[in-house]
mmCIF file of C-alpha atoms in Angstrom:
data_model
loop_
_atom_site.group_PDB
_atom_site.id
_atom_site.type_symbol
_atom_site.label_atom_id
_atom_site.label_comp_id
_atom_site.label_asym_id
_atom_site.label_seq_id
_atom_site.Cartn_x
_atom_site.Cartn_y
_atom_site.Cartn_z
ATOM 1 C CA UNK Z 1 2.356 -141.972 -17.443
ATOM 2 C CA UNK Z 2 1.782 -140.565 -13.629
ATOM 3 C CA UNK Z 3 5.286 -139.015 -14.378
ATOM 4 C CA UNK Z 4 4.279 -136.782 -17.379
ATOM 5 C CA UNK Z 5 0.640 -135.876 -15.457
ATOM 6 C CA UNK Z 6 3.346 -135.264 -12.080
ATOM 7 C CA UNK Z 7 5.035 -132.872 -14.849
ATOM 8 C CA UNK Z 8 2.362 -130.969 -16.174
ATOM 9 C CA UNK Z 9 0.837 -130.437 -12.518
ATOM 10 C CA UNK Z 10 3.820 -129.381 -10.854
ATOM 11 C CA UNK Z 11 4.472 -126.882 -14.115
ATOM 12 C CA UNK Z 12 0.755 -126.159 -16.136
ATOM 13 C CA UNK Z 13 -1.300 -125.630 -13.368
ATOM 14 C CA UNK Z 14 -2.862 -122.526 -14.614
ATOM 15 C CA UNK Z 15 -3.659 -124.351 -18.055
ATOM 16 C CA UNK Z 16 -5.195 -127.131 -16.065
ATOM 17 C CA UNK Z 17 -6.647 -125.169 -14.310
ATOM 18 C CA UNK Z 18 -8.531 -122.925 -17.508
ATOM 19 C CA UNK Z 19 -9.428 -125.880 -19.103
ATOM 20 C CA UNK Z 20 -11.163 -127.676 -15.943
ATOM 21 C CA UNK Z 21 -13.124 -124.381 -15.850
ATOM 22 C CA UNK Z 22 -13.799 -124.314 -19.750
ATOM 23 C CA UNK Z 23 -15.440 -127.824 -19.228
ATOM 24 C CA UNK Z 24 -17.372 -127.024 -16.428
ATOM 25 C CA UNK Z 25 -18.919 -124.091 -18.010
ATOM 26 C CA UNK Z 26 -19.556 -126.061 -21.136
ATOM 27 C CA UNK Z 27 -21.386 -128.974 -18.834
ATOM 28 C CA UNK Z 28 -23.054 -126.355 -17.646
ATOM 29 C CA UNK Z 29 -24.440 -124.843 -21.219
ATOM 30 C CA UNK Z 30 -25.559 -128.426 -22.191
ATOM 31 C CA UNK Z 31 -27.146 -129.236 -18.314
ATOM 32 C CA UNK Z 32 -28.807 -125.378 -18.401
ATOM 33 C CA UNK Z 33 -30.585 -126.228 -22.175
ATOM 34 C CA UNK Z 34 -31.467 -130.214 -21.234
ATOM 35 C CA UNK Z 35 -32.853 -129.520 -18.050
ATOM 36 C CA UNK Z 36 -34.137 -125.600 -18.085
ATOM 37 C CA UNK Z 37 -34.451 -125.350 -21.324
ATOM 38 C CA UNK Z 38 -31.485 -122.339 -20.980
ATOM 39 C CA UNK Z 39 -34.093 -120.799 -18.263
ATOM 40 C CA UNK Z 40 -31.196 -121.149 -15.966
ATOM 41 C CA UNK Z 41 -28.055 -119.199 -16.563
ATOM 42 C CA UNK Z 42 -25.366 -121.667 -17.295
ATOM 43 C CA UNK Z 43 -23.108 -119.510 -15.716
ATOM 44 C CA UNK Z 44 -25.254 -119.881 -12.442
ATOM 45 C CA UNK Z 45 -25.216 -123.730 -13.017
ATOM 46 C CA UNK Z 46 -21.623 -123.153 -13.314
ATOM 47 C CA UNK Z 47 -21.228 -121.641 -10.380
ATOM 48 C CA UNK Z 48 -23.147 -123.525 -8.257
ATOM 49 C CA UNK Z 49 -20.934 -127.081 -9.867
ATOM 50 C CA UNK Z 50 -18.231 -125.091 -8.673
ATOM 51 C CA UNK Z 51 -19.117 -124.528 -4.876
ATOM 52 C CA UNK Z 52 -20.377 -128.137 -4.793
ATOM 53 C CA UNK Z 53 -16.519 -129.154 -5.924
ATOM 54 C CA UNK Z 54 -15.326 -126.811 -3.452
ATOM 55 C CA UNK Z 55 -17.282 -128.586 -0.534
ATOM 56 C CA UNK Z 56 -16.438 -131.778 -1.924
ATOM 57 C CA UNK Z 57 -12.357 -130.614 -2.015
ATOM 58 C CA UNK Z 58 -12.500 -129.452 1.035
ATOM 59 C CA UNK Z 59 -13.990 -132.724 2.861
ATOM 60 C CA UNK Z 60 -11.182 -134.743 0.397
ATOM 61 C CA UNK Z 61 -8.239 -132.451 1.689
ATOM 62 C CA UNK Z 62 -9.437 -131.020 5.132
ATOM 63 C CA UNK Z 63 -7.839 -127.533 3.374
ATOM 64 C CA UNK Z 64 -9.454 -124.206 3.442
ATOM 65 C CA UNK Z 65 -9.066 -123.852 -0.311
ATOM 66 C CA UNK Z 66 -11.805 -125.908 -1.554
ATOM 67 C CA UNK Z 67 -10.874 -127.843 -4.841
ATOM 68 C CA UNK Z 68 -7.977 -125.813 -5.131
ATOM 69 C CA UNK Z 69 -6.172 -127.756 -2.460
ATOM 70 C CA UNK Z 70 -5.875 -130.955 -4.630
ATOM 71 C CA UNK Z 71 -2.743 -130.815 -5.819
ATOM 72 C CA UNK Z 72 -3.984 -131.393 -9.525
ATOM 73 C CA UNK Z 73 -6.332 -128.283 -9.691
ATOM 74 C CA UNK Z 74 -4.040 -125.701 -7.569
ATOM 75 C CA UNK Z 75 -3.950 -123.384 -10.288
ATOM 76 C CA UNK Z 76 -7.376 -122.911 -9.464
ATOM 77 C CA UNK Z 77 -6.256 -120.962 -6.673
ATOM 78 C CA UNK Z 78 -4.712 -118.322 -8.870
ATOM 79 C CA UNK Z 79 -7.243 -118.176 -12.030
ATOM 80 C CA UNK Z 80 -9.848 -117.674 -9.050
ATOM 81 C CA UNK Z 81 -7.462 -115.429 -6.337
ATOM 82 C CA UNK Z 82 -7.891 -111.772 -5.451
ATOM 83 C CA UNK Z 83 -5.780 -110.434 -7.983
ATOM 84 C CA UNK Z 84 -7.314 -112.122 -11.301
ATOM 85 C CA UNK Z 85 -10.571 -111.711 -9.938
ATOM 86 C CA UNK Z 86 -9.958 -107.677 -9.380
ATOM 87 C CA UNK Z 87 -8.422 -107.439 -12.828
ATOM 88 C CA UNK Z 88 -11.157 -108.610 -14.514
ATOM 89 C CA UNK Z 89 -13.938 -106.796 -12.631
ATOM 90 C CA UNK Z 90 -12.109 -103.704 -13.732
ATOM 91 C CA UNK Z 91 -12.438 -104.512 -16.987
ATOM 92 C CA UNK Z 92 -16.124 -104.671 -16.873
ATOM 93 C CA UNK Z 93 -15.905 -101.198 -15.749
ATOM 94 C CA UNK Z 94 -15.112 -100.422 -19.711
ATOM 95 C CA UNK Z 95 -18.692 -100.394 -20.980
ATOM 96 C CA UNK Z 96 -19.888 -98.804 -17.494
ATOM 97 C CA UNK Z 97 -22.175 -95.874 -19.104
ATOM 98 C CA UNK Z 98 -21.233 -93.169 -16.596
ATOM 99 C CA UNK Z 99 -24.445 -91.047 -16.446
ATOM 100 C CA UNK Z 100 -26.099 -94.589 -15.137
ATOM 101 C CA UNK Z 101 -23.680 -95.077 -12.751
ATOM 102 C CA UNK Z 102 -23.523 -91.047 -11.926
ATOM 103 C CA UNK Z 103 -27.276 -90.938 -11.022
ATOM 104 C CA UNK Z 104 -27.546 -93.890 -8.765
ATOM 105 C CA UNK Z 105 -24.355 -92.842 -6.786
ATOM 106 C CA UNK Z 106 -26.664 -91.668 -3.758
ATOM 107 C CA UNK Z 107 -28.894 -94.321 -3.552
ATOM 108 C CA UNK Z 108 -26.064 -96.684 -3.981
ATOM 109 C CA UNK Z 109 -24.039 -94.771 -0.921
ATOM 110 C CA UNK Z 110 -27.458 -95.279 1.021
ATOM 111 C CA UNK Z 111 -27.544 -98.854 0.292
ATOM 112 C CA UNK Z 112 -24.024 -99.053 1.096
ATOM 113 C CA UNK Z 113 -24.439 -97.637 4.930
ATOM 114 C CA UNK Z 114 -27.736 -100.324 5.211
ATOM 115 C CA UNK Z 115 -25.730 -103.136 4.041
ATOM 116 C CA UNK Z 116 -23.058 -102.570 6.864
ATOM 117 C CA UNK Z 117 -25.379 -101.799 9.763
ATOM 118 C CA UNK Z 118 -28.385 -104.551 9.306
ATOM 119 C CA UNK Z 119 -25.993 -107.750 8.633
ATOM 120 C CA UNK Z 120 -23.911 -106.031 11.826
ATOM 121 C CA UNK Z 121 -27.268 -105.533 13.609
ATOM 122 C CA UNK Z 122 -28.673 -109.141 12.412
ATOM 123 C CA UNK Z 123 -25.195 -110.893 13.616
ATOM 124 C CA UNK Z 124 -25.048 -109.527 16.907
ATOM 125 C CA UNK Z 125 -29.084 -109.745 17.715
ATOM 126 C CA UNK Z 126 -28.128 -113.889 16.686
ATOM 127 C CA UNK Z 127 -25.133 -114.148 19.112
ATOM 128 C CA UNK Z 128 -27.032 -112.371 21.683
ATOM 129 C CA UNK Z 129 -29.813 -115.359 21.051
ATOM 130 C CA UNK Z 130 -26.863 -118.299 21.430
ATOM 131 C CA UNK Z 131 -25.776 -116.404 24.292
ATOM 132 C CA UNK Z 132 -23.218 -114.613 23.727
ATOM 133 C CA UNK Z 133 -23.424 -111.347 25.976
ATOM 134 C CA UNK Z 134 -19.785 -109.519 26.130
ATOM 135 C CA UNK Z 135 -19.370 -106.837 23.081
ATOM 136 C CA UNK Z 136 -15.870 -107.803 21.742
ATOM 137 C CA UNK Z 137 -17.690 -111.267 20.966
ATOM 138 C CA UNK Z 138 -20.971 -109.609 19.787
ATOM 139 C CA UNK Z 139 -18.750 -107.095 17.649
ATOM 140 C CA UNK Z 140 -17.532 -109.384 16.023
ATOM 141 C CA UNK Z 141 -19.680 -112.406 14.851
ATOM 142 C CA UNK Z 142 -21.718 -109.365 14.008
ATOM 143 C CA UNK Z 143 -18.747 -107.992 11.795
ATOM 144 C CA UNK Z 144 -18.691 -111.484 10.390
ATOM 145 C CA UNK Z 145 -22.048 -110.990 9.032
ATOM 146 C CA UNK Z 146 -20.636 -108.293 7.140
ATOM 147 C CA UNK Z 147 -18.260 -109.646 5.211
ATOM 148 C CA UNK Z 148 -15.803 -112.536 5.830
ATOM 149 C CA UNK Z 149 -13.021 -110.183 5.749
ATOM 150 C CA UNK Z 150 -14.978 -107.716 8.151
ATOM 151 C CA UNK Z 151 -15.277 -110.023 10.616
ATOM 152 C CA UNK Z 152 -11.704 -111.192 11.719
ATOM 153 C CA UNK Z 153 -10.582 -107.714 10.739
ATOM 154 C CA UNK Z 154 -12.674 -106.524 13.393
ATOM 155 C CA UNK Z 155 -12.227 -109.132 16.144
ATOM 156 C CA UNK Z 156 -8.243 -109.114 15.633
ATOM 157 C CA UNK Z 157 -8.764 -105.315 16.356
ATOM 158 C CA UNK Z 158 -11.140 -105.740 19.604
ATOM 159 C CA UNK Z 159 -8.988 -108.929 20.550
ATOM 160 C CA UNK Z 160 -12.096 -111.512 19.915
ATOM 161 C CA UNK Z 161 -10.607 -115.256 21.251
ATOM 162 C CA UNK Z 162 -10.264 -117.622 18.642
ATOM 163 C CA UNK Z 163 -13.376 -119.546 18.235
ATOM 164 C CA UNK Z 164 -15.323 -116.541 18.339
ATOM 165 C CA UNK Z 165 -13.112 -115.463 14.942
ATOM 166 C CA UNK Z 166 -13.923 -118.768 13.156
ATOM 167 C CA UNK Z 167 -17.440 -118.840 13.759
ATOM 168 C CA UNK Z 168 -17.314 -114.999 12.391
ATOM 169 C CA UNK Z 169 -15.416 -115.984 8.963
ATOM 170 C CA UNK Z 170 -18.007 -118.937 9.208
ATOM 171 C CA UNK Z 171 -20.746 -116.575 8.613
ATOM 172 C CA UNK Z 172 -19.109 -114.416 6.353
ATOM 173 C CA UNK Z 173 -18.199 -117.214 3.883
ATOM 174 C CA UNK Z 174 -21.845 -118.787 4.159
ATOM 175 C CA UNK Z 175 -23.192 -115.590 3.440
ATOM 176 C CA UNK Z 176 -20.784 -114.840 0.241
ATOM 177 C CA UNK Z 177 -22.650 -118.724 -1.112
ATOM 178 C CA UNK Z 178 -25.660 -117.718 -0.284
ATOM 179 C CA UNK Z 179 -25.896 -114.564 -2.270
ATOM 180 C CA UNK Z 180 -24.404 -116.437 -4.981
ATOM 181 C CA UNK Z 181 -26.769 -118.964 -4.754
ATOM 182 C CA UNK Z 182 -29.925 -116.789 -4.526
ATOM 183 C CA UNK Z 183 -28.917 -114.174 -6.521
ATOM 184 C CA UNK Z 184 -30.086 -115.028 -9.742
ATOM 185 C CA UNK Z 185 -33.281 -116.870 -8.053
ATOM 186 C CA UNK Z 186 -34.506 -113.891 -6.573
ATOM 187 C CA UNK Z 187 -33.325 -111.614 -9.092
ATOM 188 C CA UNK Z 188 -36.980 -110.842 -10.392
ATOM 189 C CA UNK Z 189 -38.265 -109.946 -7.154
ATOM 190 C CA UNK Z 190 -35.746 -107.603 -6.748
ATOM 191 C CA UNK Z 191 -35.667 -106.234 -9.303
ATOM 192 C CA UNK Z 192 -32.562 -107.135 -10.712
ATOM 193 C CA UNK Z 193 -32.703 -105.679 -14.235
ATOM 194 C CA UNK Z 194 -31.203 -102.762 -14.479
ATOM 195 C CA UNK Z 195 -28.065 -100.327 -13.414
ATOM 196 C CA UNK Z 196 -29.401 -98.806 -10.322
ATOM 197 C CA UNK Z 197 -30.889 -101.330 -8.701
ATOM 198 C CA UNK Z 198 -27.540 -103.543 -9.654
ATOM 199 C CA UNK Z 199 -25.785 -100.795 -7.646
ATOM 200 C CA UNK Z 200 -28.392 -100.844 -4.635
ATOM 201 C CA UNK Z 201 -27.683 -104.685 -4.405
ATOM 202 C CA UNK Z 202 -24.137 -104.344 -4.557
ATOM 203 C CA UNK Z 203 -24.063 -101.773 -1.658
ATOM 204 C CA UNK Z 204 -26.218 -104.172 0.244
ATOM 205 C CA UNK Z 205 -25.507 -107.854 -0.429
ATOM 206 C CA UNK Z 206 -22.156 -106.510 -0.106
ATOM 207 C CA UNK Z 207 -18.864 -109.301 -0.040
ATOM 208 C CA UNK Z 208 -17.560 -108.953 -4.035
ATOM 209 C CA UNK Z 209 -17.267 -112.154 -4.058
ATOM 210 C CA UNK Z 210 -20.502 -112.790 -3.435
ATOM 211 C CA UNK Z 211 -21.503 -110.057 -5.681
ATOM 212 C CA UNK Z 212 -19.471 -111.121 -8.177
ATOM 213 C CA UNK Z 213 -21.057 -114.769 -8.602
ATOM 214 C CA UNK Z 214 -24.388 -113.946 -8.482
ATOM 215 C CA UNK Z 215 -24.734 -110.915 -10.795
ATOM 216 C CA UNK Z 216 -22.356 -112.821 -13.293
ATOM 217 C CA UNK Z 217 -25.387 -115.570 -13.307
ATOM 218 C CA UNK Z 218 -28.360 -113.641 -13.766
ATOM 219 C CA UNK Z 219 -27.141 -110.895 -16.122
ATOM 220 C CA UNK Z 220 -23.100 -110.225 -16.633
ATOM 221 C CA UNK Z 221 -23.890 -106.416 -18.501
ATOM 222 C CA UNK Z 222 -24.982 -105.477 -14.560
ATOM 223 C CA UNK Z 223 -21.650 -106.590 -12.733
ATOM 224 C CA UNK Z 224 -19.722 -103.648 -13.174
ATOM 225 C CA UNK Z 225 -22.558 -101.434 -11.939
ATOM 226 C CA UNK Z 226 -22.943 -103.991 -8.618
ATOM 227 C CA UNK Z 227 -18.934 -104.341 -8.278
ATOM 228 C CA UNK Z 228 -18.363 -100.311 -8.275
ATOM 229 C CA UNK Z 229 -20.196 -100.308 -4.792
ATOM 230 C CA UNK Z 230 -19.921 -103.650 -3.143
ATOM 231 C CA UNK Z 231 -15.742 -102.795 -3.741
ATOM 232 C CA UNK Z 232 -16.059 -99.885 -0.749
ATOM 233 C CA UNK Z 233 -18.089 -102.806 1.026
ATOM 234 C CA UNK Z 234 -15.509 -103.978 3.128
ATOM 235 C CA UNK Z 235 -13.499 -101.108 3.191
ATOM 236 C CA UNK Z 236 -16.313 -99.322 5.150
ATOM 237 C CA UNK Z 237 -17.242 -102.612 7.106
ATOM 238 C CA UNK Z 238 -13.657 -102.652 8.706
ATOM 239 C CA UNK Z 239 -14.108 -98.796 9.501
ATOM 240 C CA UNK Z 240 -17.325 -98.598 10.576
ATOM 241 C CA UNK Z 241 -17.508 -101.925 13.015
ATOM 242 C CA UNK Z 242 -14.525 -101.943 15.437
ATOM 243 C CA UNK Z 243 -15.247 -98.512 15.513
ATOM 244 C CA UNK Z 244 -18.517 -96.996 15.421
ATOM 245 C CA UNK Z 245 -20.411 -99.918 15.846
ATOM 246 C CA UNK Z 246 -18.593 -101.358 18.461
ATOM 247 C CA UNK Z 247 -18.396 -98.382 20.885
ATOM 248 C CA UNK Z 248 -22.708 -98.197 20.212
ATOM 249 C CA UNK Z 249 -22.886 -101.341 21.077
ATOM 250 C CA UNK Z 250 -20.421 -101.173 24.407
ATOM 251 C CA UNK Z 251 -22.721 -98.830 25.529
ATOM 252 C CA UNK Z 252 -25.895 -100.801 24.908
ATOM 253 C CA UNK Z 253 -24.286 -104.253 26.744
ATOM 254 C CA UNK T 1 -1.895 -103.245 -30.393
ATOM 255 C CA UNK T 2 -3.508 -105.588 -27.597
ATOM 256 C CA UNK T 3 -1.318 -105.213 -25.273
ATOM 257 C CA UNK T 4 -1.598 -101.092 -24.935
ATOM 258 C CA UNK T 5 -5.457 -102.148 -23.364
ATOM 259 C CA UNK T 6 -4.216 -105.085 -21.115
ATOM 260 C CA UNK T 7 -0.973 -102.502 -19.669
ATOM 261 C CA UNK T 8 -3.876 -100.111 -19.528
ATOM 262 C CA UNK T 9 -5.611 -102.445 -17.689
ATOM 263 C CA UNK T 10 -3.123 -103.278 -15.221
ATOM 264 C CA UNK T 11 -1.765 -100.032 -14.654
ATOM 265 C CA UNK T 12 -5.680 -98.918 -13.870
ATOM 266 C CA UNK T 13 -5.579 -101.927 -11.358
ATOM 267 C CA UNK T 14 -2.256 -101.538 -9.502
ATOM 268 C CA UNK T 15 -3.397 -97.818 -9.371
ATOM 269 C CA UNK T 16 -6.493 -98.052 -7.882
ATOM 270 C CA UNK T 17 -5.475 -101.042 -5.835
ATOM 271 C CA UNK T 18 -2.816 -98.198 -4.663
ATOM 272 C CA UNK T 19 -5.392 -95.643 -3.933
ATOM 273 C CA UNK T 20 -7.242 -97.943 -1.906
ATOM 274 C CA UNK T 21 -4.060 -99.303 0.584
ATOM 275 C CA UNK T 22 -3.308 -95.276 0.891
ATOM 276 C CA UNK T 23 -7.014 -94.564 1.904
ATOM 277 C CA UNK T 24 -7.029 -97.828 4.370
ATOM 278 C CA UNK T 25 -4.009 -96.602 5.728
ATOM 279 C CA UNK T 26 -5.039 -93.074 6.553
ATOM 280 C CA UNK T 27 -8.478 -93.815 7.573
ATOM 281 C CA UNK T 28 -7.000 -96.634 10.080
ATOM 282 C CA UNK T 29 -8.467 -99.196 8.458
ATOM 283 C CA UNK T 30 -6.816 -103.137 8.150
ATOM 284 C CA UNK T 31 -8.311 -103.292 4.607
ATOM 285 C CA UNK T 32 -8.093 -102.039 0.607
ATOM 286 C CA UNK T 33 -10.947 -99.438 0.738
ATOM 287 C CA UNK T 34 -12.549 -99.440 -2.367
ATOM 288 C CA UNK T 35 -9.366 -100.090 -4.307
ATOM 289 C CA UNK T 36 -11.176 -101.719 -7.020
ATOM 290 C CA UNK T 37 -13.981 -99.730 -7.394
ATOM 291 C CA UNK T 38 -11.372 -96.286 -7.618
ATOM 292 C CA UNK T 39 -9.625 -98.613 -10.111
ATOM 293 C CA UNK T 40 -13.177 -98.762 -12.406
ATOM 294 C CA UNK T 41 -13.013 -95.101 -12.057
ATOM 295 C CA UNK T 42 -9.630 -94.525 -13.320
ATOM 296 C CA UNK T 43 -10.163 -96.921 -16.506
ATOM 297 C CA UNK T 44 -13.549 -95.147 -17.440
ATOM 298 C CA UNK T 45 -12.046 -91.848 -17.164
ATOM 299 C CA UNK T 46 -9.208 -93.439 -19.345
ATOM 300 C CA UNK T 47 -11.555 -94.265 -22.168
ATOM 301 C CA UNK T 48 -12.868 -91.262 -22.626
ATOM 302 C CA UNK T 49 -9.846 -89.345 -22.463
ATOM 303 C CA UNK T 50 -8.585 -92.252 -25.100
ATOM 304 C CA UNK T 51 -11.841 -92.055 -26.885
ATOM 305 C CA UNK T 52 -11.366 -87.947 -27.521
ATOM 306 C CA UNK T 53 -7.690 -87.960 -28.672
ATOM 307 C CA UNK T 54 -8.830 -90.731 -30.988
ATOM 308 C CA UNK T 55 -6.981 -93.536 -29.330
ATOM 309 C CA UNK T 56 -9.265 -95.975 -29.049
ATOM 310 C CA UNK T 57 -8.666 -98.461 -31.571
ATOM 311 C CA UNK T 58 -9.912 -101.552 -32.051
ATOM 312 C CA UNK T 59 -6.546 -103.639 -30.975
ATOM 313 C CA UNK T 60 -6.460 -101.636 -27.568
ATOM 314 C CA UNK T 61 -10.197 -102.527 -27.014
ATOM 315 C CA UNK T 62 -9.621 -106.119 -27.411
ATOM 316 C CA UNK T 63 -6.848 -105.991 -24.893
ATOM 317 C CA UNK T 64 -9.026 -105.212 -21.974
ATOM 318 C CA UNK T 65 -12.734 -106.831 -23.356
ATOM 319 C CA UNK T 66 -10.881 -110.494 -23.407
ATOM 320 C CA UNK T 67 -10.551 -110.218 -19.924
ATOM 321 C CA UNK T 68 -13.923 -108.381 -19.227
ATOM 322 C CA UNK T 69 -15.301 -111.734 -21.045
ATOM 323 C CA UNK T 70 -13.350 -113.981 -19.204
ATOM 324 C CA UNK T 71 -14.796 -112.889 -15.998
ATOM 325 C CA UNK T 72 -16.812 -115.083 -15.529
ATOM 326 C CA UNK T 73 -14.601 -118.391 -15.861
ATOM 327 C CA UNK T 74 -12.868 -116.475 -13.124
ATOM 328 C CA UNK T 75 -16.022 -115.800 -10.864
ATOM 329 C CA UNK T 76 -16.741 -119.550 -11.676
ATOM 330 C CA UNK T 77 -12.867 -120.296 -10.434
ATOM 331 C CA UNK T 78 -13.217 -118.241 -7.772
ATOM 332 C CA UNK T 79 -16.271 -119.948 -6.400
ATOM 333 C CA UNK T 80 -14.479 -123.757 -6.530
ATOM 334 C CA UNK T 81 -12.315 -122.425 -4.129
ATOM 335 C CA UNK T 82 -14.200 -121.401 -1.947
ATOM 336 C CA UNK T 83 -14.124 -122.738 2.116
ATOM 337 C CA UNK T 84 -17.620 -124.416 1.413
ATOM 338 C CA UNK T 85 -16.953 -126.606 4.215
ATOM 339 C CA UNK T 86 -16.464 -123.972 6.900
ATOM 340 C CA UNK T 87 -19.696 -122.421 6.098
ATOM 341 C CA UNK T 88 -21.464 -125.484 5.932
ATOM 342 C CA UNK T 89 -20.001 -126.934 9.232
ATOM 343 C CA UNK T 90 -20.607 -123.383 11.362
ATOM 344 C CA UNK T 91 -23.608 -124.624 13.428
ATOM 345 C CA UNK T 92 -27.338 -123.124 13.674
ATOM 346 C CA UNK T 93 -26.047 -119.702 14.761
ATOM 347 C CA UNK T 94 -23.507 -119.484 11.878
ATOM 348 C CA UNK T 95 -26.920 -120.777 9.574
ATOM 349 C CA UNK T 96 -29.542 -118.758 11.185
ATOM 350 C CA UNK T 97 -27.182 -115.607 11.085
ATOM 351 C CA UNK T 98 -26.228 -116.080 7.281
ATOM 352 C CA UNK T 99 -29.880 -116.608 5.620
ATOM 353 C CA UNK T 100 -31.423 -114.339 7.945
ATOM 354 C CA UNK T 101 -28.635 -111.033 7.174
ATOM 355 C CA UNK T 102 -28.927 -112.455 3.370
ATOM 356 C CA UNK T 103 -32.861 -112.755 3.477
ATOM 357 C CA UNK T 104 -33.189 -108.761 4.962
ATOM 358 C CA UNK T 105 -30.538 -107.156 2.755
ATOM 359 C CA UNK T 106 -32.614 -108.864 -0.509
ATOM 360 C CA UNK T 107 -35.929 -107.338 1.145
ATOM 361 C CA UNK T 108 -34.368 -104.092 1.066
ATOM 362 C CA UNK T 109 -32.830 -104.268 -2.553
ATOM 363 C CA UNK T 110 -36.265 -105.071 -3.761
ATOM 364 C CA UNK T 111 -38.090 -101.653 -1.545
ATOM 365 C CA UNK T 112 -34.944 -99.949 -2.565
ATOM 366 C CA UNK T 113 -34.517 -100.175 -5.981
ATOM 367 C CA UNK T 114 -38.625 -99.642 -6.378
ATOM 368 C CA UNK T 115 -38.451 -96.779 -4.199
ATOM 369 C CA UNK T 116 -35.075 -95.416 -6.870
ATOM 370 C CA UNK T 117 -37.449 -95.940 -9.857
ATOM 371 C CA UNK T 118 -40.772 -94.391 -8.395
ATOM 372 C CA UNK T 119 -38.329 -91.467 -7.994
ATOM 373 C CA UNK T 120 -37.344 -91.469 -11.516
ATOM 374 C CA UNK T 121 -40.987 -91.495 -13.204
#
C-alpha cells in the first residue's frame, strides 16, 4: 500500500497535484453557495484555502515552498510555477478586445509609474520609522515593497546585507497575499468592473502574482486586461529602484 | 487541430518571454521586462492575422481557451505555494509596510479609474 502511493508520488505528481486542486476548487463551489450563498467567488474561497495550506506547509516542512514542499503535493510546485502560470495568462490575452486595452494604455502607463514610486516611497518612509537610516538598506526594503522580486533584485545590486534582503522579500510576499486577499473585497470600491480600471489596478497593485489571484476571484474576463500591465511591473521596479530611486534617495539621506 | 492553438500558444510565450530577457538585458536590468505582457501582444496580433486569412477554426481555438480556462486552478496552485510563512513571520515593519503600500495603491485605483471614466463621459 505505502509502496504504490511511494510510486505514484515519486512518478504522478502533476496528476496529484491537478486533482488536489480540482477538489479544492470544488470545496470551494459547495463552501461559496452554503455559506455566501455564491456571494463569494469560489475561486476567491479557493484561493484563500490555498494560502492557508501554504502557511500550514510551510510550518509542517520549515520550506519556502508552502504545501508544495510535502513530498506528496510537489507537483504543486510546477502546476503553480512561473512557467504554467505565464502560459496561461497569455492565453487570456485571446479574448483581450484591443480597442479596450488600446485606450487605457496611458492611464495604465500612469498607474504603472505610481505603483513603483508610492510602495518604494511607503517602504522606505517605514524603515526610516524602525530605524533604519543608511540608503542601500532604505533602497531596498523599499524595493521590497515593490515587488518580491524587486526587492532582492535591488539590494543584490546596492549590496544590501542579508537580513535586510529577507525582511525585503518578506514584504514583497505579504504584499502579493494581501492583494489577493483584498482584491475581490474591495473590488466595488474600486471600481473593479471593467477593462480600464482592471488595467489601472494592475499597473498599481503591481506583483502578477498578486494580480493574478485576486482579479481571477472577483471577475476572471478582467485578468488579461490587469496582467498586460502588472507584467512590465517588475521589469520597471528593478530599473527604476537601484537606479533612479536609489541615487534620489542617496541624496536625500 | 488542437494542437496548432497550444504550439501557437507556446511559441507566443517563449517569444515574448524572449523579448523580455533581450529588453532586461539591454536596459541593465536583473529581470524579464514585460516578457509576458509582449507575449499577450504577439498572440492578439496572431488572431487577427489568423482570423483574416480564415484560420481560425474552431479546433485551434480550443487549443489555447483550455488553458485560458484552466487559469485559474493554476492561480489557485500558484497561491498554495506560496512562502505564507515568511510573510506572516516578518515582524511589525514587514506588516505595517505591506497593508499600508497595499491600502494606498487601492486608494489610488479607486481616484484613478473614476478620474479614467469622468474622462470618458
Amino acid at each position: 500500500m505505502t509502496e504504490i502511493a511511494g510510486k505514484l508520488i515519486a512518478d504522478q505528481s502533476l496528476l496529484i497535484a491537478l486533482a488536489l486542486v480540482g477538489a479544492l476548487m470544488g470545496a470551494s463551489v459547495v463552501v461559496s453557495r452554503l455559506l455566501s450563498r455564491g456571494r463569494i467567488h469560489a475561486s476567491a474561497i479557493a484561493i484563500l484555502a490555498a494560502l492557508a495550506l501554504a502557511w500550514w506547509g510551510g510550518v509542517l516542512t520549515g520550506g519556502k515552498k508552502g504545501l508544495a514542499d510535502l513530498p506528496a503535493f510537489a507537483g504543486l510546485a510546477l502546476l503553480g510555477g512561473a512557467m504554467l502560470r505565464d502560459f496561461a495568462i497569455v492565453s487570456t490575452a485571446f479574448e483581450v478586445d484591443a480597442a479596450e486595452a488600446r485606450k487605457a494604455g496611458l492611464l495604465g502607463a500612469f498607474a504603472l509609474l505610481l505603483g513603483t514610486v508610492v510602495p518604494f516611497a511607503v517602504g522606505v518612509g517605514m524603515a526610516w520609522s524602525f530605524g533604519y537610516r543608511d540608503a542601500v538598506s532604505l533602497a531596498t526594503l523599499g524595493a521590497g515593497a515593490v515587488t518580491y522580486i524587486v526587492g532582492p533584485v535591488t539590494g543584490a545590486a546596492l549590496g544590501a546585507s542579508s537580513p535586510v534582503m529577507a525582511l525585503s522579500i518578506a514584504t514583497g510576499v505579504l504584499k502579493a497575499v494581501l492583494v489577493m486577499v483584498f482584491t475581490p473585497l474591495c473590488a466595488r470600491l474600486m471600481g473593479l468592473d471593467n477593462p480600464r480600471s482592471a488595467m489601472v489596478f494592475g499597473g498599481l497593485a503591481g506583483t502578477v502574482s498578486g494580480v493574478a489571484g485576486g482579479l481571477a476571484a472577483t471577475d476572471p474576463r478582467l485578468v488579461p486586461y490587469g496582467a498586460l500591465t502588472a507584467t512590465f511591473h517588475t521589469g520597471l521596479g528593478c530599473l527604476l529602484c537601484p537606479s533612479l530611486l536609489f541615487l534620489a534617495l542617496s541624496a536625500l539621506v | 487541430m488542437a494542437i496548432f492553438g497550444t504550439a501557437l500558444l507556446a511559441l507566443c510565450t517563449l517569444l515574448g518571454v524572449a523579448l523580455g530577457e533581450a529588453l532586461g538585458m539591454a536596459l541593465h536590468v536583473k529581470a524579464n521586462v514585460g516578457g509576458v505582457g509582449l507575449a499577450m501582444l504577439l498572440l492578439m496580433a496572431a488572431r487577427a492575422w489568423l482570423a483574416r486569412r480564415g484560420w481560425l477554426t474552431a479546433q485551434l481555438r480550443l487549443g489555447i481557451e483550455f488553458w485560458a480556462a484552466l487559469y485559474i486552478p493554476i492561480v489557485v496552485a500558484m497561491a498554495a505555494q506560496q512562502n505564507v510563512v515568511a510573510a506572516l513571520e516578518g515582524g511589525p515593519m514587514v506588516v505595517l509596510a505591506g497593508i499600508s503600500t497595499v491600502a494606498l495603491c487601492f486608494t489610488l485605483v479607486a481616484l484613478l479609474s473614476r478620474l479614467g471614466r469622468r474622462g470618458d463621459d
